[in-house]
Coordinates of C-alpha atoms in Angstrom, one line a residue:
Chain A
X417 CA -19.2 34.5 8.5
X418 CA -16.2 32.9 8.2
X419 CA -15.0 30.0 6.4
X420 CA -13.0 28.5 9.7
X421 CA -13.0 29.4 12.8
X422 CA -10.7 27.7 15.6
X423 CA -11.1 28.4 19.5
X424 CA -9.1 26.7 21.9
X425 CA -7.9 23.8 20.0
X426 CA -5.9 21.3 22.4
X427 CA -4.4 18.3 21.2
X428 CA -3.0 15.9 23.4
X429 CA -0.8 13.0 23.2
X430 CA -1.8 9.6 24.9
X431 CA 1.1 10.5 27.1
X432 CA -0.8 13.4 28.0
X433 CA 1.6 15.9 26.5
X434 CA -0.3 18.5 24.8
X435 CA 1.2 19.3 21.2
X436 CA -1.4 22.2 20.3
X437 CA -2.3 24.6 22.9
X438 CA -5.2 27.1 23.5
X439 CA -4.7 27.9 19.6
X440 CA -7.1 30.3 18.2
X441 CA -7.3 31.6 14.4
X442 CA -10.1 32.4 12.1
X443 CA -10.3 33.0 8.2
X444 CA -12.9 34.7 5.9
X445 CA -14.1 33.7 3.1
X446 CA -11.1 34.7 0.5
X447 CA -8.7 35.3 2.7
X448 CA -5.2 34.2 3.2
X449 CA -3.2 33.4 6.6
X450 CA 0.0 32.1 6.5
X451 CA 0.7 29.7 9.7
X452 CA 4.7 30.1 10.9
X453 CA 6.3 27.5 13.2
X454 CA 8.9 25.3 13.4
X455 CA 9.0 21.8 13.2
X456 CA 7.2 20.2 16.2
X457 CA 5.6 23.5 17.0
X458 CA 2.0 21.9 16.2
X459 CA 1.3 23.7 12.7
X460 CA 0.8 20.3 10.8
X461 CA -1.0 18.6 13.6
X462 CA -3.7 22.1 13.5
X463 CA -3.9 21.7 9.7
X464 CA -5.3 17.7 10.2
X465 CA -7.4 18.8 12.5
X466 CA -8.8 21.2 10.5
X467 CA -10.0 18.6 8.5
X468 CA -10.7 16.0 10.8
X469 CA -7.3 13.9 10.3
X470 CA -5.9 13.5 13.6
X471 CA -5.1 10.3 15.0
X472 CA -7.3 8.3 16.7
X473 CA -4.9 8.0 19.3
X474 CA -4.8 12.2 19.8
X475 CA -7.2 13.8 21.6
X476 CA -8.5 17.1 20.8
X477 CA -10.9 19.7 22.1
X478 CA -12.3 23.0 21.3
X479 CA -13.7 23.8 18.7
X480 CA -13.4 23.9 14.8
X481 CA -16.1 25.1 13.1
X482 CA -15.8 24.7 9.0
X483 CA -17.9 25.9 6.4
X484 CA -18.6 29.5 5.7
X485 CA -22.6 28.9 4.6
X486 CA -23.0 25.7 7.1
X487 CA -20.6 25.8 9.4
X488 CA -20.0 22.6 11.0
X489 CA -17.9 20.8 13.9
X490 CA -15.2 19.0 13.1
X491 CA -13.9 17.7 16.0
X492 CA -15.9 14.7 17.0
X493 CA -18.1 14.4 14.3
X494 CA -18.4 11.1 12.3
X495 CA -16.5 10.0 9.3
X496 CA -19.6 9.9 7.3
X497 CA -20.1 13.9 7.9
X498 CA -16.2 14.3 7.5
X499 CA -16.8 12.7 3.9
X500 CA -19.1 15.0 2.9
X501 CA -16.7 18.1 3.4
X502 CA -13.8 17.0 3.1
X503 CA -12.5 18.2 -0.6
X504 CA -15.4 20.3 -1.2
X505 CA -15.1 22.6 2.0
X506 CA -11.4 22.1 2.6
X507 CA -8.7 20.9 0.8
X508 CA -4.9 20.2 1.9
X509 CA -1.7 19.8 0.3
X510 CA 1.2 17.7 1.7
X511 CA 4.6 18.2 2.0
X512 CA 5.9 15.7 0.0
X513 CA 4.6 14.9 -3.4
X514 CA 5.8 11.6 -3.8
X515 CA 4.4 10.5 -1.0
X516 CA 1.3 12.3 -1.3
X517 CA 0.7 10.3 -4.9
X518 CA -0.3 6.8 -5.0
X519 CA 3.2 5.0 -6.5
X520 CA 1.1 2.4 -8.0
X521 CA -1.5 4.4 -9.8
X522 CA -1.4 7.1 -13.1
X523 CA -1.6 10.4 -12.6
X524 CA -5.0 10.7 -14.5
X525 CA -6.3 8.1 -12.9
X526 CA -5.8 9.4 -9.3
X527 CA -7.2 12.9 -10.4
X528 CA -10.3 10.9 -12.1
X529 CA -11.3 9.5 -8.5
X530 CA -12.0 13.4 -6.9
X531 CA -13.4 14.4 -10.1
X532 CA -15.8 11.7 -10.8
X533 CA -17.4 12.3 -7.4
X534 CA -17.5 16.1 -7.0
X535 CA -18.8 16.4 -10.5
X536 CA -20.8 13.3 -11.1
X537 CA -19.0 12.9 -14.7
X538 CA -17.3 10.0 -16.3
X539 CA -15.9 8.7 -19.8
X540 CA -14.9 11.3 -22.4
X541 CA -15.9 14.4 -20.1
X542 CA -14.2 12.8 -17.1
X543 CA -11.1 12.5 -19.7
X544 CA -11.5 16.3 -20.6
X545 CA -12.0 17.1 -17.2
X546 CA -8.3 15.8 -15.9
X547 CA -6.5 17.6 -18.7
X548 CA -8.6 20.5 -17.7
X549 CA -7.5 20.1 -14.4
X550 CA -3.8 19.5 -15.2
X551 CA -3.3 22.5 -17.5
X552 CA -5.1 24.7 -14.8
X553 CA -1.9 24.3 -12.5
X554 CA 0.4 24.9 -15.8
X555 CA 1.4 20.9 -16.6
X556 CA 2.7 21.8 -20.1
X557 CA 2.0 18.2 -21.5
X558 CA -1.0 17.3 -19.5
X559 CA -1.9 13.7 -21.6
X560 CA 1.2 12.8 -21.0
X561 CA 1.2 13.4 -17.7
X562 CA -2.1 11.7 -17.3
X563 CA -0.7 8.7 -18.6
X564 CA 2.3 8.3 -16.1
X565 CA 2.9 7.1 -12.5
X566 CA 4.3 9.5 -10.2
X567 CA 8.0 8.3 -10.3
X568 CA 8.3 8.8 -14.0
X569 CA 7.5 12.7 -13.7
X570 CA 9.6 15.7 -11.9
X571 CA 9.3 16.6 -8.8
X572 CA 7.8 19.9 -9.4
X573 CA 5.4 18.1 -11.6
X574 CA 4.3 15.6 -8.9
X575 CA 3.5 18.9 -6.7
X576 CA 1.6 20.2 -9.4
X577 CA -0.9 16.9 -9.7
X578 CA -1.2 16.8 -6.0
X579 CA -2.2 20.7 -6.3
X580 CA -4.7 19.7 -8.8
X581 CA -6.4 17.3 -7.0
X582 CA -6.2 18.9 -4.0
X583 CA -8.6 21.5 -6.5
X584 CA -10.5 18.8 -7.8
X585 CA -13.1 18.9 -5.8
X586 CA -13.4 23.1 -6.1
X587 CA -12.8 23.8 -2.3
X588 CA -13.8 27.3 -0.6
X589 CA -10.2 27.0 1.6
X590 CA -7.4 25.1 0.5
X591 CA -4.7 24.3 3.2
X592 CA -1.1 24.0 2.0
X593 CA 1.3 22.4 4.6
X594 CA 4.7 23.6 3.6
X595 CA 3.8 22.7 0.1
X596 CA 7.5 24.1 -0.9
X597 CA 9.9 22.5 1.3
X598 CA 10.7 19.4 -0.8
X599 CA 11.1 21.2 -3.9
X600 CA 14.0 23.0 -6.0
X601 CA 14.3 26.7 -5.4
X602 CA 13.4 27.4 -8.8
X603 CA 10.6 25.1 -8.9
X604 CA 9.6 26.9 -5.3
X605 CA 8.4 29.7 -6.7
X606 CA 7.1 28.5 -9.6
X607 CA 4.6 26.4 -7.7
X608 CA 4.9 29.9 -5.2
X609 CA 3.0 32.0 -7.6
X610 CA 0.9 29.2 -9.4
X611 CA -1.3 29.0 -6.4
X612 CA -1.5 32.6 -5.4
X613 CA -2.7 32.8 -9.0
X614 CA -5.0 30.0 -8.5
X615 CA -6.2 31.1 -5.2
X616 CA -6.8 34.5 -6.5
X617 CA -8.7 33.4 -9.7
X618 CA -10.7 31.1 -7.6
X619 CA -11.5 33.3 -4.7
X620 CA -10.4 30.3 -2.3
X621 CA -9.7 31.1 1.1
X622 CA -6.0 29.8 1.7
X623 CA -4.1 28.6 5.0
X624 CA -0.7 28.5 4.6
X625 CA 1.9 26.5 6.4
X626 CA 5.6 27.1 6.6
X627 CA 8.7 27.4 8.5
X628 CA 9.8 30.1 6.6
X629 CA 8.9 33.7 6.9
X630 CA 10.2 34.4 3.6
X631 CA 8.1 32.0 1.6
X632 CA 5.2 33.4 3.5
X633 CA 5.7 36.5 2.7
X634 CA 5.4 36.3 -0.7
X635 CA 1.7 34.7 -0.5
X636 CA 0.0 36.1 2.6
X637 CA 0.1 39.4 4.5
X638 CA -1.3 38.1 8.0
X639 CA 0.3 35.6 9.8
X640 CA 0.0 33.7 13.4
X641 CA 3.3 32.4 15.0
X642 CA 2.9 29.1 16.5
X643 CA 5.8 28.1 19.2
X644 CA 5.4 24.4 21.2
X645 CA 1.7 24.2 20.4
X646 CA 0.6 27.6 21.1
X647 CA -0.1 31.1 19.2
X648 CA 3.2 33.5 20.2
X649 CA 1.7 35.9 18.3
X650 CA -0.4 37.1 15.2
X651 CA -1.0 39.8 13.0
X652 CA -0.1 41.6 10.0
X653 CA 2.7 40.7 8.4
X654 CA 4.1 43.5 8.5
X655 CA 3.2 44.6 12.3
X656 CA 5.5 41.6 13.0
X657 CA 8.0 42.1 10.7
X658 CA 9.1 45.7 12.3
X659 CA 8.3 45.1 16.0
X660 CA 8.2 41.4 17.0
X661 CA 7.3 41.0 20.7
X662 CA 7.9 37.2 21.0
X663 CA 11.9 35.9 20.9
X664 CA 11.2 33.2 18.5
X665 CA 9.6 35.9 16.2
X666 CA 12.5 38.3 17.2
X667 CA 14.9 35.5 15.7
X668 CA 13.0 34.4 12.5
X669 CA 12.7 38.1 11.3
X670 CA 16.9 38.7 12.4
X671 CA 17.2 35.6 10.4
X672 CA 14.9 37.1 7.6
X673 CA 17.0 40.0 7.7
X674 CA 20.4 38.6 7.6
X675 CA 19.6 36.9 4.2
X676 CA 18.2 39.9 2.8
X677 CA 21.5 42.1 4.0
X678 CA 23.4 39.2 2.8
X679 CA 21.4 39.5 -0.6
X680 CA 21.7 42.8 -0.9
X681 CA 25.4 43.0 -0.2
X682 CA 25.8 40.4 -2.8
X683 CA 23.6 42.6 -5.6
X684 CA 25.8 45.6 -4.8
X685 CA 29.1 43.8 -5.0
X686 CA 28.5 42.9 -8.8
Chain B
X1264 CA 14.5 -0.7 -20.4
X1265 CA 12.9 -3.3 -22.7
X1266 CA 15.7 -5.8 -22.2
X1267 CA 14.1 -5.9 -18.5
X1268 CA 10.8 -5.9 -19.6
X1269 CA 11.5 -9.1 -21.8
X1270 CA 14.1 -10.8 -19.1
X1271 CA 10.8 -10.6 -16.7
X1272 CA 8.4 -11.7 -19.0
X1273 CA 10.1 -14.5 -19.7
X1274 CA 9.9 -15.8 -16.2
X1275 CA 6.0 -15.6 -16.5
X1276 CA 6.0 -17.6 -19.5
X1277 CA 8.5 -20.1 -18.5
X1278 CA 6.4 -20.8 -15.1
X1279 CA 3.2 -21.0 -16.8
X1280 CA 4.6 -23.6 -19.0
X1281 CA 6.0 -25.6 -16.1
X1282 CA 2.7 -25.3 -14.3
X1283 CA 0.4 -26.2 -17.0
X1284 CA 2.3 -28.8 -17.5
X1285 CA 2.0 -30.1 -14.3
X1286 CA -1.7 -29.4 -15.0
X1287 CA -2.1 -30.9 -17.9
X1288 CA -0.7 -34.0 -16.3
X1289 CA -3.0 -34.2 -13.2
X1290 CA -6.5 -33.6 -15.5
X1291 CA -5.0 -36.6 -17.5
X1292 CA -4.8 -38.4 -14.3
X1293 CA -8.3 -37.8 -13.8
X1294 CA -9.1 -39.7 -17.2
X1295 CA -6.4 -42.0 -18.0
X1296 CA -3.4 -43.5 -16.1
X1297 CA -1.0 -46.4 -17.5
X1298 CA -2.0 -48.8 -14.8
X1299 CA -4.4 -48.7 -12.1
X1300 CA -3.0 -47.2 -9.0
X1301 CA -3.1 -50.7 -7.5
X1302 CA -2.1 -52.5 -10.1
X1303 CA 0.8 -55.0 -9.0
X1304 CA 1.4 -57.0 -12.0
X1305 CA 4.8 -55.0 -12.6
X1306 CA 7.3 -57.1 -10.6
X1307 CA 8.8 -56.0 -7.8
X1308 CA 11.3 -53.1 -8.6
X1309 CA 11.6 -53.7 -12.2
X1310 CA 14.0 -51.3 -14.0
X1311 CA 12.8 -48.2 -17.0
X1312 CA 11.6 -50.5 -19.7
X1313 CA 9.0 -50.0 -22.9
X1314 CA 5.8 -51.5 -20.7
X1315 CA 6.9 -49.5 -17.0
X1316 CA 8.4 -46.0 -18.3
X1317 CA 10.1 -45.6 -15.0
X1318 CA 10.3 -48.5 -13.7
X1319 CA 7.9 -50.4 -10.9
X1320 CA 8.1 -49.9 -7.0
X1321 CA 9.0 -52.8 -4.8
X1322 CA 5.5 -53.7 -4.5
X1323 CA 5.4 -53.8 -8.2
X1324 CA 3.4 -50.6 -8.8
X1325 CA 3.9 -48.4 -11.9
X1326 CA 5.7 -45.2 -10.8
X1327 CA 4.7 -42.7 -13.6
X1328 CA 0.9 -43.7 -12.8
X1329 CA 2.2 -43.1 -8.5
X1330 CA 3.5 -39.9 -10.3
X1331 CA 0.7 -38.9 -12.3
X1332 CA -2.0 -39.0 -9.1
X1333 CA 1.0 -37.1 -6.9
X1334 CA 0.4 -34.6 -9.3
X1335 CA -2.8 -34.1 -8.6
X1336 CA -2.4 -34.4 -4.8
X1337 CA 0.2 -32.0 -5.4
X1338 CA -1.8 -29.2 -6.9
X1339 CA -5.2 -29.8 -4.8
X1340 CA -3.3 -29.1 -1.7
X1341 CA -1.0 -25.9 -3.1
X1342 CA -4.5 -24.8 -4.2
X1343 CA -6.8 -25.1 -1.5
X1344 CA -3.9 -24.7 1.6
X1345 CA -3.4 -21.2 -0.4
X1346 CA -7.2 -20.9 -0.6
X1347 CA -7.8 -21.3 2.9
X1348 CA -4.3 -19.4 3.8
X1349 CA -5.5 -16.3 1.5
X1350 CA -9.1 -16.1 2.6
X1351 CA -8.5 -16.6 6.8
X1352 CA -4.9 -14.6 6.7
X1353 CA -6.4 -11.8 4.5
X1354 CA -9.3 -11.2 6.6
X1355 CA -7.3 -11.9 10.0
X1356 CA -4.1 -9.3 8.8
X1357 CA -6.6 -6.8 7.1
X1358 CA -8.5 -6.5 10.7
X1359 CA -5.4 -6.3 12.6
X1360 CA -4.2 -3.8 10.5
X1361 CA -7.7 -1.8 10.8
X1362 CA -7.9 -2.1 14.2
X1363 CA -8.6 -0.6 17.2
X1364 CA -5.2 -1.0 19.4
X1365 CA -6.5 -3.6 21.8
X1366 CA -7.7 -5.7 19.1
X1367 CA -4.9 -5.1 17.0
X1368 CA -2.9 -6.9 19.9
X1369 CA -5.3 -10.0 21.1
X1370 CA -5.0 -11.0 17.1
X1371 CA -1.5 -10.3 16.9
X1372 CA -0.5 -12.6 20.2
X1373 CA -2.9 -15.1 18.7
X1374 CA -0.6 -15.1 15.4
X1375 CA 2.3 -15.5 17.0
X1376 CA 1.1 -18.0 19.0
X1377 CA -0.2 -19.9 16.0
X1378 CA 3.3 -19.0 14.0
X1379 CA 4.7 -20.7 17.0
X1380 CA 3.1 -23.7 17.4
X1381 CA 5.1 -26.4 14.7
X1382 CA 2.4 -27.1 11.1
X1383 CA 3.9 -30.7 11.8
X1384 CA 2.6 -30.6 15.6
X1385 CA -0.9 -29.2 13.8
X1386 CA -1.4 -31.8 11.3
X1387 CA -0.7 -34.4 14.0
X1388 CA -3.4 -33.4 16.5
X1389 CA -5.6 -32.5 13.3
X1390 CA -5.3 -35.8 11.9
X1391 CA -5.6 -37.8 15.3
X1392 CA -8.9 -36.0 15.8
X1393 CA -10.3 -36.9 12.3
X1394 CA -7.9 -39.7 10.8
X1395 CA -5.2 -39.3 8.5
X1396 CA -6.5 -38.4 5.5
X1397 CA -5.6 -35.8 2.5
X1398 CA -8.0 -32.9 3.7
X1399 CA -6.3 -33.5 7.5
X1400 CA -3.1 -32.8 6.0
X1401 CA -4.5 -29.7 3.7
X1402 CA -6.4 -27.8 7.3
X1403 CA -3.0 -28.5 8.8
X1404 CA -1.2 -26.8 6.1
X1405 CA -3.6 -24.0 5.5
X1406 CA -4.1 -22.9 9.1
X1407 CA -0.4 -23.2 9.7
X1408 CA 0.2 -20.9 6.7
X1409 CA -2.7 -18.3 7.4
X1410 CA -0.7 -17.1 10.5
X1411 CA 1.6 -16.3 8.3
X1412 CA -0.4 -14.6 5.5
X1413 CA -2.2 -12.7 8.4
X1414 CA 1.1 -11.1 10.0
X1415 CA 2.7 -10.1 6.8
X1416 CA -0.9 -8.6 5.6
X1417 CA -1.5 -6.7 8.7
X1418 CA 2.1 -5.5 8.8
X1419 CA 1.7 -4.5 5.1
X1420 CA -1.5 -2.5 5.5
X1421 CA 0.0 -0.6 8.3
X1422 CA 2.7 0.6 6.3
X1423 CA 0.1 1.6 3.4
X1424 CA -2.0 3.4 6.1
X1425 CA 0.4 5.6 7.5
X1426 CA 1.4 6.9 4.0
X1427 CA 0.7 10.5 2.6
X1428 CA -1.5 9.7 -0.1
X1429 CA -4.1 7.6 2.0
X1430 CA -4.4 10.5 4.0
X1431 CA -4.6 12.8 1.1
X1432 CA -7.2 10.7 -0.7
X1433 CA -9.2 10.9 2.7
X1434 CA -8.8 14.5 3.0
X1435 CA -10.0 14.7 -0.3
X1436 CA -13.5 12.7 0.9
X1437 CA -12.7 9.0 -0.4
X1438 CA -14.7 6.6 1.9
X1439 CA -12.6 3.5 3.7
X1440 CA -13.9 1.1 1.1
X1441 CA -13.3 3.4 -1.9
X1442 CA -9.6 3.6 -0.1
X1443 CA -9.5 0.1 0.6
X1444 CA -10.1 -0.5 -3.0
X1445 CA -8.5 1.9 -4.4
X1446 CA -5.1 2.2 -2.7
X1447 CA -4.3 -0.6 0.2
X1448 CA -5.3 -3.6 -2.0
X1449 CA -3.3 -2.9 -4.9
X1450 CA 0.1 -1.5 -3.0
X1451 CA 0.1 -4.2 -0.7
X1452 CA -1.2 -7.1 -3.4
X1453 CA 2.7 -7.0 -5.3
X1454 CA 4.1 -8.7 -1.9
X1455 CA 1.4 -10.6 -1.1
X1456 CA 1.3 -12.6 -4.6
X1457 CA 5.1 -13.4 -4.3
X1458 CA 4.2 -14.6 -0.5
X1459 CA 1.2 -16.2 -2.0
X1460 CA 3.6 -18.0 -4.7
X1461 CA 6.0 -18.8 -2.3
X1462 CA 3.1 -20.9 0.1
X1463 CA 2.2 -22.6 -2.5
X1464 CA 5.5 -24.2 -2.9
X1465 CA 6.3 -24.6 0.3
X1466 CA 3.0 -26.2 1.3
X1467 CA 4.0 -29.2 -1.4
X1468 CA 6.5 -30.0 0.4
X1469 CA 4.7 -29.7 3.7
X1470 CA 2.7 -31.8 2.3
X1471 CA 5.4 -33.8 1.4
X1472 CA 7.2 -34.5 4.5
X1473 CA 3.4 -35.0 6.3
X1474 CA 3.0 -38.1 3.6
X1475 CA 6.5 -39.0 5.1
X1476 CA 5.8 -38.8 8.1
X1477 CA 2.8 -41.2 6.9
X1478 CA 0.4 -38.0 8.1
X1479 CA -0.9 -37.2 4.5
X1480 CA -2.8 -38.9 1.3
X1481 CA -3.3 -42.9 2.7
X1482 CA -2.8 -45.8 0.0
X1483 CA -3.4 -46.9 -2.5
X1484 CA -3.1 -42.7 -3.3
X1485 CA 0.7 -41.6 -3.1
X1486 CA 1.9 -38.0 -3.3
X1487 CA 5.1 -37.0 -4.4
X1488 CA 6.3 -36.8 -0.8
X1489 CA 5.4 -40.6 -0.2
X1490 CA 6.9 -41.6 -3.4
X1491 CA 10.2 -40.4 -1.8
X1492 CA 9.7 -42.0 1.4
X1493 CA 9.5 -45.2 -0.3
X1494 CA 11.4 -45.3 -2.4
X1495 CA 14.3 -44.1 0.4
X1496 CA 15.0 -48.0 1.2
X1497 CA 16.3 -49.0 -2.6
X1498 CA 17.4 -45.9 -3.5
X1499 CA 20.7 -47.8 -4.1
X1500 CA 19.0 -50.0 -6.5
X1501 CA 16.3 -48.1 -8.4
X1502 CA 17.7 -44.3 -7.8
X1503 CA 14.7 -43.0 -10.8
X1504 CA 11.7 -43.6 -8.3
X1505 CA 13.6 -41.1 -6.2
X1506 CA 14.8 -39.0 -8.3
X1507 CA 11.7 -38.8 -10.8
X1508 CA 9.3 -37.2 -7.5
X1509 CA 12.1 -35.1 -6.1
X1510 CA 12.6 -33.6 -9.6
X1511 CA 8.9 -33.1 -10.1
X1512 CA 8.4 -31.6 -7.2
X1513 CA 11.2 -29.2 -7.5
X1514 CA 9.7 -27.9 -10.7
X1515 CA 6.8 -27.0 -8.9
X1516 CA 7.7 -24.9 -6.3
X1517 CA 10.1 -23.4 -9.5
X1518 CA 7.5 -22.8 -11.7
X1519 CA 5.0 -21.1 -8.9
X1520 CA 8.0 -18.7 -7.9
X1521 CA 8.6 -17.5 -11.6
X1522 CA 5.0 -17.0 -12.0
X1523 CA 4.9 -15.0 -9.0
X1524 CA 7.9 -13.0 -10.3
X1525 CA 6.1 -12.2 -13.6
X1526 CA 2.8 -11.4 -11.8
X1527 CA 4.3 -9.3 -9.3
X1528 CA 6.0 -7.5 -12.1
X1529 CA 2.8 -6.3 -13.6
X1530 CA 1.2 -5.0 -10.1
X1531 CA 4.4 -3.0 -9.4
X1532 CA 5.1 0.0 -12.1
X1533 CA 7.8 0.9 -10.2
X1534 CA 9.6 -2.2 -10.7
X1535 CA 9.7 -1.6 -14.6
X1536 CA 12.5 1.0 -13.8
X1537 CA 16.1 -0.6 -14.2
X1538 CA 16.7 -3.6 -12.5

């Protein structure tokens, strides 16, 4: 069984332009796929879907069927049901972290809200369980960070909170929407490897979303290529990588490539 | 970082003071006033003396008692005008900002048409359907003022919807009320109490130039607003029973704005920063 399965997702604008077309993808339980698109290709749009986010004002069809023991529609079904899977079946992680964290709230007290529910635990175990949860995705002072609102930390430490409660809640797949692209290259794969590690340890499922077929690469081995809202082609990574049928996957691994010459041409020349 | 911290605080405590004075003044009112409100015995227009503190009004009435009960008419109408404002606005601007598109528009024409229509214009067809009388002039002023509340609230929840962390804290299984409680009420309360703050001043002196207009408190009763009106014909002579209400109610809408700045202060972490 898996843990999602997606036929023929369409989602449609109110102006009747459809944004995700025909796309198809399934993942087992523990697996990883990494999602490649560019922007407006329809990647972020599948991954709020997945989880029953979309827009009222979007309309989409299919199916999505989530849940590897139970597996239940998403599409159409009512918040109250949504509410119950949500964070314990799937998980995502945004973008942005600074957006993605209440401004007006402490850390600890933003990770105390999934926690308290999921686990049914408050006062000194609820306390515990947020510096748990904060050394879990590396935080190096974890009361501290509990006590601070998200503009008084790093960005790479905002990422890591919203990682953590993305967790809290101990989901079987987590989805992570370019959770990269805001940060530092250092910080990148730092927060890179922390949740291959965490995924791994956990025995999560992943979906992973990015515009980049290098960051993917370093997390998942199969991928699907999403162009204007529909699959151009999926696989193996490395199927792809040495005989890409589609153009647009033609250019991203030339453009993969060209960095790596460029790399190694810069190794060599030292 | 601190020096901020202090410099803000400061305007909290300064506009308490100013407002519990103004407090303290109107629950004396309520007890004990120099003169009875009617009491004529002054002579007409008498000048600051040991018996009349600031003076007598042309009809020989004792201004600071006229000031005292304006006080009071003052504060019951920034009170309950914000009181109606806050509970119709909230609950009109939170639904609009909920809402379904189509009712999202019907409430937000019949906002602007209500933000439109003049409070003065209100008041009048108010108080011709139920006589002049203070709570005329306090509906006028609260309805006109919940239009206003209600925009800026649905406006504000809109922006706090279509932010990252409401959707992450659904995605993560929070209920609408748990979110409603939780994130939208607190982000959009530090511009609402400064809005709030702002009303309450303003609707003194909408109250004011409604008692000028003669649409507000009736005699014997006089709000600061009528004091002024009055005392507009000898200003020449007897400038302090201008002056005196005009001063008064100029530390009001003062001391409600540095209040607001204080409280808004607290709400907002991110404010704490340099500024």
């Amino acid at each position: 069984m898996n843990v999602l399965e997606i036929k023929n997702l369409d989602v449609t604008t109110p102006a009747g332009v459809k944004v995700v077309s025909g796309v198809s993808f399934s993942i087992a339980p523990g697996a990883r796929l990494g999602l490649i698109g560019e922007s407006g290709s329809g990647k972020s749009l599948t991954a709020l879907a997945v989880i029953g986010l979309l827009s009222s004002q979007l309309k989409a069809s299919g199916s999505v069927l989530l849940g590897d023991l139970n597996p239940q529609e998403i599409l159409g079904a009512p918040e109250r049901m949504l509410n119950t899977i949500r964070g314990k079946v799937a998980s995502i992680i945004f973008q942005e972290p600074l957006t993605a964290l209440d401004p007006l709230m402490k850390i600890g007290r933003q990770l105390a809200e999934p926690l308290r529910r999921h686990q049914a635990i408050s006062g000194d175990a609820l306390e515990s369980a947020i510096i748990e949860a904060l050394t879990e995705v590396r935080i190096t002072n974890p009361a501290r960070i509990a006590q601070s609102f998200p503009h008084q930390i790093s960005g790479g430490e905002r990422q890591r909170a919203a990682i953590a409660m993305a967790l809290a809640c101990q989901p079987s797949l987590l989805i992570a929407d370019e959770p990269t692209t805001a940060l530092d290259v250092t910080v990148q794969s730092e927060v890179l490897a922390l949740l291959d590690s965490i995924v791994s340890e956990r025995n999560m499922a992943l979906l992973f979303i990015s515009h980049d077929l290098a960051v993917v690469g370093q997390i998942t081995d199969t991928v699907v290529v999403l162009k204007d809202g529909f699959v151009v082609e999926s696989g193996s990574l490395q199927e792809i990588m040495a005989n890409p049928k589609h153009p647009y996957t033609q250019d991203l691994v030339k453009n993969a490539r060209v960095l790596d010459d460029a790399l190694d041409i810069a190794k060599d020349g030292k | 970082m601190n020096q901020v911290k202090s410099r803000r605080s400061w305007s909290l405590i300064v506009g308490l003071v100013i407002i519990s004075t103004i407090t303290l003044v109107t629950l004396i009112s309520l007890v004990w006033l120099p003169y009875p409100i009617d009491n004529t015995d002054g002579g007409r227009l008498s000048p600051p003396s040991w018996s009349h503190l600031l003076g007598t009004d042309k009809l020989g009435r004792d201004l600071v008692a006229r000031l005292m009960v304006g006080a009071r008419i003052a504060l019951s109408v920034g009170f309950s005008a914000v009181l109606i404002a806050g509970i119709v606005g909230l609950t009109l601007g939170m639904a609009a900002g909920f809402a379904q598109r189509w009712l999202d528009e019907s409430l937000s024409a019949l906002l602007d048409i209500l933000i439109a229509f003049p409070t003065l214009l209100l008041a009048m067809l108010i108080v011709a359907a139920r006589g002049s009388s203070l709570t005329s002039a306090i509906f006028a002023i609260g309805l006109g003022m919940s239009a206003i509340i209600a925009r800026l609230t649905r406006l504000l929840v809109k922006r706090v919807l279509a932010k990252d962390f409401i959707t992450a804290s659904r995605a993560s299984g929070t209920s609408w009320p748990r979110i409603i409680v939780l994130h939208v009420l607190p982000n959009i309360w530090p511009t609402l109490i400064v809005s709030f703050a702002l009303q309450f001043g303003l609707a003194g002196l909408a109250e004011a130039s409604l008692s000028y207009l003669g649409l507000g408190a009736p005699p014997p009763n006089a709000s600061w607003g009528s004091l002024l009106q009055e005392a507009q014909a000898t200003v020449m002579t007897s400038p302090i029973a201008a002056i005196a209400p005009g001063l008064f109610l100029v530390a009001l809408v003062i001391g409600v704005n540095l209040i607001a700045d204080g409280l808004r202060e607290i709400a907002d972490p991110t404010l704490r920063r340099s500024r």
